[in-house]
């Protein structure tokens, strides 16, 4: 398990590496460290502005992080920006964002420029409400069929996915962060979802959790025809409302 001092030292080393790499024309801290909200469990979030040889920079920095103790990584792309997420041997997470310099800038409040110049970028938005509703009923369709087919673990998977979307809808309604569950603990009544947790793969238990969750989804739908279709997925849920 990493210590705070180990995390801070690695971040200083990365900042120094960015400052001495001529291909890196800007750098910023992102995440909790950018706004003074780090705690014992915070990871390292670091953004680099690259003006040339982007692929070479990614390769060289990947080698650097592995030399510092990385054991694996995964890539997340948003447009032309690559977010490479590293798992260190110490279990510290290190996120390095590689931005073309023409697009480098803050998309939210958790951005603190260390050096270089930024571009004016539109802020990152909340998830789209209609898309969340669509994903919720889609998971609900597959939850229903999985239960009917006796596919218990698939049903658990679909119910869990459905819950994620409905919880995000609650976050939107209450005006808290709906991304990656970050605002869930700020909801006024998140305990309402306790009944949606699946306690076993027994068909009756799956149906019970699905009924409760469908009822919560109905509360987020305004369109009458869609409400009726969703209610039909789990009639007992409609009766609960």
PDB file of C-alpha atoms in Angstrom:
ATOM      1  CA  UNK A   1       0.000   0.000   0.000  1.00  0.00           C
ATOM      2  CA  UNK A   2       1.403   3.387  -0.983  1.00  0.00           C
ATOM      3  CA  UNK A   3       2.076   6.099   1.556  1.00  0.00           C
ATOM      4  CA  UNK A   4       1.208   9.754   1.155  1.00  0.00           C
ATOM      5  CA  UNK A   5       4.891  10.660   1.113  1.00  0.00           C
ATOM      6  CA  UNK A   6       5.562   8.125  -1.671  1.00  0.00           C
ATOM      7  CA  UNK A   7       2.708   9.547  -3.711  1.00  0.00           C
ATOM      8  CA  UNK A   8       3.907  13.115  -3.212  1.00  0.00           C
ATOM      9  CA  UNK A   9       7.469  12.227  -4.166  1.00  0.00           C
ATOM     10  CA  UNK A  10       6.383  10.469  -7.346  1.00  0.00           C
ATOM     11  CA  UNK A  11       4.280  13.471  -8.315  1.00  0.00           C
ATOM     12  CA  UNK A  12       7.261  15.784  -7.793  1.00  0.00           C
ATOM     13  CA  UNK A  13       9.359  13.484  -9.975  1.00  0.00           C
ATOM     14  CA  UNK A  14       6.732  13.597 -12.715  1.00  0.00           C
ATOM     15  CA  UNK A  15       6.518  17.388 -12.576  1.00  0.00           C
ATOM     16  CA  UNK A  16      10.313  17.586 -12.872  1.00  0.00           C
ATOM     17  CA  UNK A  17      10.251  15.168 -15.819  1.00  0.00           C
ATOM     18  CA  UNK A  18       7.648  17.299 -17.582  1.00  0.00           C
ATOM     19  CA  UNK A  19       9.632  20.464 -16.940  1.00  0.00           C
ATOM     20  CA  UNK A  20      12.741  18.975 -18.562  1.00  0.00           C
ATOM     21  CA  UNK A  21      11.033  17.321 -21.550  1.00  0.00           C
ATOM     22  CA  UNK A  22      11.198  19.810 -24.440  1.00  0.00           C
ATOM     23  CA  UNK A  23       8.222  18.180 -26.133  1.00  0.00           C
ATOM     24  CA  UNK A  24       6.014  18.980 -23.134  1.00  0.00           C
ATOM     25  CA  UNK A  25       4.931  22.615 -23.406  1.00  0.00           C
ATOM     26  CA  UNK A  26       2.466  22.640 -20.546  1.00  0.00           C
ATOM     27  CA  UNK A  27       1.471  20.652 -17.490  1.00  0.00           C
ATOM     28  CA  UNK A  28      -1.291  20.747 -14.930  1.00  0.00           C
ATOM     29  CA  UNK A  29      -2.438  18.960 -11.830  1.00  0.00           C
ATOM     30  CA  UNK A  30      -5.984  17.707 -12.120  1.00  0.00           C
ATOM     31  CA  UNK A  31      -8.299  15.911  -9.731  1.00  0.00           C
ATOM     32  CA  UNK A  32      -8.426  16.476  -5.996  1.00  0.00           C
ATOM     33  CA  UNK A  33      -4.838  17.762  -5.725  1.00  0.00           C
ATOM     34  CA  UNK A  34      -5.730  20.701  -7.969  1.00  0.00           C
ATOM     35  CA  UNK A  35      -8.220  22.043  -5.437  1.00  0.00           C
ATOM     36  CA  UNK A  36      -6.629  20.999  -2.148  1.00  0.00           C
ATOM     37  CA  UNK A  37      -8.981  18.103  -1.445  1.00  0.00           C
ATOM     38  CA  UNK A  38      -6.561  15.192  -1.393  1.00  0.00           C
ATOM     39  CA  UNK A  39      -6.904  12.484   1.206  1.00  0.00           C
ATOM     40  CA  UNK A  40      -5.130   9.253   2.087  1.00  0.00           C
ATOM     41  CA  UNK A  41      -6.695   7.443  -0.886  1.00  0.00           C
ATOM     42  CA  UNK A  42      -6.251  10.055  -3.618  1.00  0.00           C
ATOM     43  CA  UNK A  43      -4.406   9.112  -6.769  1.00  0.00           C
ATOM     44  CA  UNK A  44      -2.134  11.179  -9.021  1.00  0.00           C
ATOM     45  CA  UNK A  45      -3.821  13.039 -11.881  1.00  0.00           C
ATOM     46  CA  UNK A  46      -1.426  14.796 -14.237  1.00  0.00           C
ATOM     47  CA  UNK A  47      -2.069  16.435 -17.614  1.00  0.00           C
ATOM     48  CA  UNK A  48       0.572  17.130 -20.262  1.00  0.00           C
ATOM     49  CA  UNK A  49       0.375  19.484 -23.243  1.00  0.00           C
ATOM     50  CA  UNK A  50       2.315  18.061 -26.203  1.00  0.00           C
ATOM     51  CA  UNK A  51       3.194  20.115 -29.266  1.00  0.00           C
ATOM     52  CA  UNK A  52       4.849  17.374 -31.334  1.00  0.00           C
ATOM     53  CA  UNK A  53       5.695  13.673 -31.468  1.00  0.00           C
ATOM     54  CA  UNK A  54       2.660  12.729 -29.406  1.00  0.00           C
ATOM     55  CA  UNK A  55       3.082   8.981 -29.894  1.00  0.00           C
ATOM     56  CA  UNK A  56       6.756   9.161 -28.972  1.00  0.00           C
ATOM     57  CA  UNK A  57       5.970  11.155 -25.846  1.00  0.00           C
ATOM     58  CA  UNK A  58       3.346   8.607 -24.813  1.00  0.00           C
ATOM     59  CA  UNK A  59       5.814   5.767 -25.335  1.00  0.00           C
ATOM     60  CA  UNK A  60       8.605   7.490 -23.406  1.00  0.00           C
ATOM     61  CA  UNK A  61       6.375   8.466 -20.496  1.00  0.00           C
ATOM     62  CA  UNK A  62       4.902   4.989 -20.374  1.00  0.00           C
ATOM     63  CA  UNK A  63       8.415   3.584 -20.058  1.00  0.00           C
ATOM     64  CA  UNK A  64       9.136   6.136 -17.326  1.00  0.00           C
ATOM     65  CA  UNK A  65       6.074   5.152 -15.277  1.00  0.00           C
ATOM     66  CA  UNK A  66       6.915   1.469 -15.583  1.00  0.00           C
ATOM     67  CA  UNK A  67      10.441   2.225 -14.428  1.00  0.00           C
ATOM     68  CA  UNK A  68       8.850   3.874 -11.389  1.00  0.00           C
ATOM     69  CA  UNK A  69       6.935   0.707 -10.515  1.00  0.00           C
ATOM     70  CA  UNK A  70       3.883   0.380 -12.771  1.00  0.00           C
ATOM     71  CA  UNK A  71       2.575  -3.136 -13.335  1.00  0.00           C
ATOM     72  CA  UNK A  72      -0.263  -2.466 -15.800  1.00  0.00           C
ATOM     73  CA  UNK A  73      -2.162   0.280 -17.567  1.00  0.00           C
ATOM     74  CA  UNK A  74      -5.328   0.943 -19.517  1.00  0.00           C
ATOM     75  CA  UNK A  75      -6.272   3.627 -22.025  1.00  0.00           C
ATOM     76  CA  UNK A  76      -9.320   5.879 -22.076  1.00  0.00           C
ATOM     77  CA  UNK A  77      -9.753   8.205 -25.045  1.00  0.00           C
ATOM     78  CA  UNK A  78     -11.803  11.344 -25.317  1.00  0.00           C
ATOM     79  CA  UNK A  79     -11.462  12.711 -28.816  1.00  0.00           C
ATOM     80  CA  UNK A  80      -7.772  13.252 -29.491  1.00  0.00           C
ATOM     81  CA  UNK A  81      -6.836  13.148 -25.791  1.00  0.00           C
ATOM     82  CA  UNK A  82      -5.373   9.955 -24.355  1.00  0.00           C
ATOM     83  CA  UNK A  83      -5.831   9.216 -20.661  1.00  0.00           C
ATOM     84  CA  UNK A  84      -3.398   6.452 -19.732  1.00  0.00           C
ATOM     85  CA  UNK A  85      -4.204   5.021 -16.312  1.00  0.00           C
ATOM     86  CA  UNK A  86      -1.411   3.156 -14.536  1.00  0.00           C
ATOM     87  CA  UNK A  87      -1.558   0.732 -11.637  1.00  0.00           C
ATOM     88  CA  UNK A  88       1.604   0.930  -9.558  1.00  0.00           C
ATOM     89  CA  UNK A  89       3.051  -1.956  -7.598  1.00  0.00           C
ATOM     90  CA  UNK A  90       2.142  -0.026  -4.450  1.00  0.00           C
ATOM     91  CA  UNK A  91      -1.543   0.043  -5.654  1.00  0.00           C
ATOM     92  CA  UNK A  92      -1.305   3.781  -6.333  1.00  0.00           C
ATOM     93  CA  UNK A  93      -3.240   4.890  -9.415  1.00  0.00           C
ATOM     94  CA  UNK A  94      -1.440   7.329 -11.717  1.00  0.00           C
ATOM     95  CA  UNK A  95      -3.455   9.003 -14.484  1.00  0.00           C
ATOM     96  CA  UNK A  96      -1.467  10.765 -17.196  1.00  0.00           C
ATOM     97  CA  UNK A  97      -3.467  12.735 -19.751  1.00  0.00           C
ATOM     98  CA  UNK A  98      -1.700  13.445 -23.046  1.00  0.00           C
ATOM     99  CA  UNK A  99      -3.239  16.485 -24.726  1.00  0.00           C
ATOM    100  CA  UNK A 100      -2.359  17.998 -28.105  1.00  0.00           C
ATOM    101  CA  UNK A 101      -1.254  21.517 -27.211  1.00  0.00           C
ATOM    102  CA  UNK A 102      -3.963  23.005 -29.424  1.00  0.00           C
ATOM    103  CA  UNK A 103      -6.611  21.452 -27.154  1.00  0.00           C
ATOM    104  CA  UNK A 104      -4.951  21.663 -23.740  1.00  0.00           C
ATOM    105  CA  UNK A 105      -7.034  23.381 -21.085  1.00  0.00           C
ATOM    106  CA  UNK A 106      -9.435  23.091 -18.189  1.00  0.00           C
ATOM    107  CA  UNK A 107     -12.776  21.367 -18.710  1.00  0.00           C
ATOM    108  CA  UNK A 108     -13.747  21.657 -15.051  1.00  0.00           C
ATOM    109  CA  UNK A 109     -12.719  23.249 -11.738  1.00  0.00           C
ATOM    110  CA  UNK A 110     -10.190  20.546 -10.810  1.00  0.00           C
ATOM    111  CA  UNK A 111      -7.379  21.905 -12.998  1.00  0.00           C
ATOM    112  CA  UNK A 112      -4.294  23.759 -11.760  1.00  0.00           C
ATOM    113  CA  UNK A 113      -1.826  24.908 -14.389  1.00  0.00           C
ATOM    114  CA  UNK A 114       1.825  24.388 -13.459  1.00  0.00           C
ATOM    115  CA  UNK A 115       3.383  25.861 -16.595  1.00  0.00           C
ATOM    116  CA  UNK A 116       2.532  26.575 -20.214  1.00  0.00           C
ATOM    117  CA  UNK A 117      -0.555  28.028 -21.854  1.00  0.00           C
ATOM    118  CA  UNK A 118      -4.105  26.800 -22.027  1.00  0.00           C
ATOM    119  CA  UNK A 119      -6.954  27.046 -24.489  1.00  0.00           C
ATOM    120  CA  UNK A 120     -10.488  28.071 -23.583  1.00  0.00           C
ATOM    121  CA  UNK A 121     -12.533  24.876 -23.577  1.00  0.00           C
ATOM    122  CA  UNK A 122     -16.208  24.222 -22.880  1.00  0.00           C
ATOM    123  CA  UNK A 123     -16.779  22.637 -19.467  1.00  0.00           C
ATOM    124  CA  UNK A 124     -17.464  18.939 -19.200  1.00  0.00           C
ATOM    125  CA  UNK A 125     -21.148  18.367 -18.821  1.00  0.00           C
ATOM    126  CA  UNK A 126     -23.337  16.060 -16.803  1.00  0.00           C
ATOM    127  CA  UNK A 127     -24.609  12.868 -18.459  1.00  0.00           C
ATOM    128  CA  UNK A 128     -27.572  13.228 -20.771  1.00  0.00           C
ATOM    129  CA  UNK A 129     -30.837  12.500 -18.952  1.00  0.00           C
ATOM    130  CA  UNK A 130     -32.513  10.847 -21.936  1.00  0.00           C
ATOM    131  CA  UNK A 131     -29.515   8.591 -22.476  1.00  0.00           C
ATOM    132  CA  UNK A 132     -29.501   7.532 -18.817  1.00  0.00           C
ATOM    133  CA  UNK A 133     -33.204   6.687 -19.008  1.00  0.00           C
ATOM    134  CA  UNK A 134     -32.604   4.722 -22.197  1.00  0.00           C
ATOM    135  CA  UNK A 135     -29.753   2.751 -20.677  1.00  0.00           C
ATOM    136  CA  UNK A 136     -31.872   2.079 -17.588  1.00  0.00           C
ATOM    137  CA  UNK A 137     -34.810   0.584 -19.474  1.00  0.00           C
ATOM    138  CA  UNK A 138     -32.417  -1.336 -21.745  1.00  0.00           C
ATOM    139  CA  UNK A 139     -30.786  -2.961 -18.707  1.00  0.00           C
ATOM    140  CA  UNK A 140     -34.286  -3.530 -17.354  1.00  0.00           C
ATOM    141  CA  UNK A 141     -35.350  -5.433 -20.467  1.00  0.00           C
ATOM    142  CA  UNK A 142     -32.367  -7.745 -20.126  1.00  0.00           C
ATOM    143  CA  UNK A 143     -32.882  -8.113 -16.386  1.00  0.00           C
ATOM    144  CA  UNK A 144     -36.440  -9.290 -17.012  1.00  0.00           C
ATOM    145  CA  UNK A 145     -35.438 -11.830 -19.669  1.00  0.00           C
ATOM    146  CA  UNK A 146     -32.480 -13.069 -17.603  1.00  0.00           C
ATOM    147  CA  UNK A 147     -34.739 -13.734 -14.629  1.00  0.00           C
ATOM    148  CA  UNK A 148     -37.284 -15.513 -16.846  1.00  0.00           C
ATOM    149  CA  UNK A 149     -34.573 -17.695 -18.375  1.00  0.00           C
ATOM    150  CA  UNK A 150     -33.095 -18.668 -15.037  1.00  0.00           C
ATOM    151  CA  UNK A 151     -29.853 -16.817 -15.809  1.00  0.00           C
ATOM    152  CA  UNK A 152     -29.263 -15.651 -12.265  1.00  0.00           C
ATOM    153  CA  UNK A 153     -25.846 -14.068 -12.533  1.00  0.00           C
ATOM    154  CA  UNK A 154     -26.683 -12.308 -15.778  1.00  0.00           C
ATOM    155  CA  UNK A 155     -29.752 -10.922 -14.047  1.00  0.00           C
ATOM    156  CA  UNK A 156     -27.586  -9.621 -11.201  1.00  0.00           C
ATOM    157  CA  UNK A 157     -25.315  -7.930 -13.745  1.00  0.00           C
ATOM    158  CA  UNK A 158     -28.248  -6.266 -15.531  1.00  0.00           C
ATOM    159  CA  UNK A 159     -29.919  -5.128 -12.318  1.00  0.00           C
ATOM    160  CA  UNK A 160     -26.658  -3.599 -11.136  1.00  0.00           C
ATOM    161  CA  UNK A 161     -26.244  -1.769 -14.445  1.00  0.00           C
ATOM    162  CA  UNK A 162     -29.807  -0.517 -14.279  1.00  0.00           C
ATOM    163  CA  UNK A 163     -29.220   0.790 -10.748  1.00  0.00           C
ATOM    164  CA  UNK A 164     -26.166   2.763 -11.925  1.00  0.00           C
ATOM    165  CA  UNK A 165     -28.285   4.656 -14.451  1.00  0.00           C
ATOM    166  CA  UNK A 166     -31.146   5.352 -12.044  1.00  0.00           C
ATOM    167  CA  UNK A 167     -28.774   6.603  -9.355  1.00  0.00           C
ATOM    168  CA  UNK A 168     -27.195   8.931 -11.908  1.00  0.00           C
ATOM    169  CA  UNK A 169     -30.673  10.219 -12.751  1.00  0.00           C
ATOM    170  CA  UNK A 170     -31.215  11.022  -9.077  1.00  0.00           C
ATOM    171  CA  UNK A 171     -27.915  12.919  -9.060  1.00  0.00           C
ATOM    172  CA  UNK A 172     -29.050  14.989 -12.040  1.00  0.00           C
ATOM    173  CA  UNK A 173     -32.338  15.810 -10.359  1.00  0.00           C
ATOM    174  CA  UNK A 174     -30.641  16.942  -7.146  1.00  0.00           C
ATOM    175  CA  UNK A 175     -27.919  18.878  -8.944  1.00  0.00           C
ATOM    176  CA  UNK A 176     -24.925  16.871  -7.718  1.00  0.00           C
ATOM    177  CA  UNK A 177     -22.149  15.257  -9.737  1.00  0.00           C
ATOM    178  CA  UNK A 178     -23.642  12.420 -11.780  1.00  0.00           C
ATOM    179  CA  UNK A 179     -20.331  11.162 -13.170  1.00  0.00           C
ATOM    180  CA  UNK A 180     -18.863   7.873 -11.909  1.00  0.00           C
ATOM    181  CA  UNK A 181     -20.930   7.902  -8.749  1.00  0.00           C
ATOM    182  CA  UNK A 182     -19.147  10.963  -7.371  1.00  0.00           C
ATOM    183  CA  UNK A 183     -22.302  12.629  -6.109  1.00  0.00           C
ATOM    184  CA  UNK A 184     -24.122   9.588  -4.750  1.00  0.00           C
ATOM    185  CA  UNK A 185     -23.131  10.190  -1.139  1.00  0.00           C
ATOM    186  CA  UNK A 186     -24.482  13.740  -1.439  1.00  0.00           C
ATOM    187  CA  UNK A 187     -28.003  12.581  -2.294  1.00  0.00           C
ATOM    188  CA  UNK A 188     -30.633  13.343   0.312  1.00  0.00           C
ATOM    189  CA  UNK A 189     -32.133   9.841   0.273  1.00  0.00           C
ATOM    190  CA  UNK A 190     -29.620   7.464  -1.307  1.00  0.00           C
ATOM    191  CA  UNK A 191     -30.723   4.810   1.184  1.00  0.00           C
ATOM    192  CA  UNK A 192     -33.825   4.391  -0.959  1.00  0.00           C
ATOM    193  CA  UNK A 193     -31.616   2.223  -3.167  1.00  0.00           C
ATOM    194  CA  UNK A 194     -30.809  -0.227  -0.374  1.00  0.00           C
ATOM    195  CA  UNK A 195     -33.755  -2.368  -1.404  1.00  0.00           C
ATOM    196  CA  UNK A 196     -32.371  -2.710  -4.923  1.00  0.00           C
ATOM    197  CA  UNK A 197     -29.322  -4.663  -3.752  1.00  0.00           C
ATOM    198  CA  UNK A 198     -29.556  -8.286  -4.832  1.00  0.00           C
ATOM    199  CA  UNK A 199     -28.930 -10.633  -1.908  1.00  0.00           C
ATOM    200  CA  UNK A 200     -28.922 -13.936  -3.819  1.00  0.00           C
ATOM    201  CA  UNK A 201     -29.495 -15.381  -7.276  1.00  0.00           C
ATOM    202  CA  UNK A 202     -32.784 -16.981  -6.224  1.00  0.00           C
ATOM    203  CA  UNK A 203     -35.464 -15.969  -8.748  1.00  0.00           C
ATOM    204  CA  UNK A 204     -37.701 -14.493  -6.045  1.00  0.00           C
ATOM    205  CA  UNK A 205     -34.874 -12.323  -4.730  1.00  0.00           C
ATOM    206  CA  UNK A 206     -33.943 -11.151  -8.214  1.00  0.00           C
ATOM    207  CA  UNK A 207     -37.564 -10.286  -8.926  1.00  0.00           C
ATOM    208  CA  UNK A 208     -37.901  -8.411  -5.629  1.00  0.00           C
ATOM    209  CA  UNK A 209     -34.856  -6.194  -6.258  1.00  0.00           C
ATOM    210  CA  UNK A 210     -35.924  -5.637  -9.856  1.00  0.00           C
ATOM    211  CA  UNK A 211     -39.412  -4.541  -8.752  1.00  0.00           C
ATOM    212  CA  UNK A 212     -38.008  -1.997  -6.305  1.00  0.00           C
ATOM    213  CA  UNK A 213     -35.575  -0.619  -8.871  1.00  0.00           C
ATOM    214  CA  UNK A 214     -38.199  -0.359 -11.587  1.00  0.00           C
ATOM    215  CA  UNK A 215     -40.354   1.627  -9.201  1.00  0.00           C
ATOM    216  CA  UNK A 216     -37.515   4.098  -8.633  1.00  0.00           C
ATOM    217  CA  UNK A 217     -36.976   4.432 -12.379  1.00  0.00           C
ATOM    218  CA  UNK A 218     -40.671   5.208 -12.929  1.00  0.00           C
ATOM    219  CA  UNK A 219     -40.255   8.241 -10.694  1.00  0.00           C
ATOM    220  CA  UNK A 220     -37.754   9.685 -13.172  1.00  0.00           C
ATOM    221  CA  UNK A 221     -39.866   9.268 -16.319  1.00  0.00           C
ATOM    222  CA  UNK A 222     -42.290  11.971 -17.433  1.00  0.00           C
ATOM    223  CA  UNK A 223     -43.415  10.545 -20.775  1.00  0.00           C
ATOM    224  CA  UNK A 224     -46.710   8.639 -20.259  1.00  0.00           C
ATOM    225  CA  UNK A 225     -46.155   5.993 -22.947  1.00  0.00           C
ATOM    226  CA  UNK A 226     -42.641   5.266 -21.755  1.00  0.00           C
ATOM    227  CA  UNK A 227     -43.861   5.069 -18.162  1.00  0.00           C
ATOM    228  CA  UNK A 228     -46.437   2.462 -19.133  1.00  0.00           C
ATOM    229  CA  UNK A 229     -43.860   0.417 -21.052  1.00  0.00           C
ATOM    230  CA  UNK A 230     -41.403   0.499 -18.156  1.00  0.00           C
ATOM    231  CA  UNK A 231     -44.168  -0.341 -15.672  1.00  0.00           C
ATOM    232  CA  UNK A 232     -44.951  -3.406 -17.777  1.00  0.00           C
ATOM    233  CA  UNK A 233     -41.426  -4.710 -17.253  1.00  0.00           C
ATOM    234  CA  UNK A 234     -42.244  -5.346 -13.619  1.00  0.00           C
ATOM    235  CA  UNK A 235     -45.960  -4.891 -12.840  1.00  0.00           C
ATOM    236  CA  UNK A 236     -45.390  -5.210  -9.098  1.00  0.00           C
ATOM    237  CA  UNK A 237     -43.181  -2.118  -9.252  1.00  0.00           C
ATOM    238  CA  UNK A 238     -46.040  -0.084 -10.655  1.00  0.00           C
ATOM    239  CA  UNK A 239     -48.295  -1.319  -7.888  1.00  0.00           C
ATOM    240  CA  UNK A 240     -45.779  -0.137  -5.281  1.00  0.00           C
ATOM    241  CA  UNK A 241     -46.017   3.488  -6.419  1.00  0.00           C
TER     242      UNK A 241
END
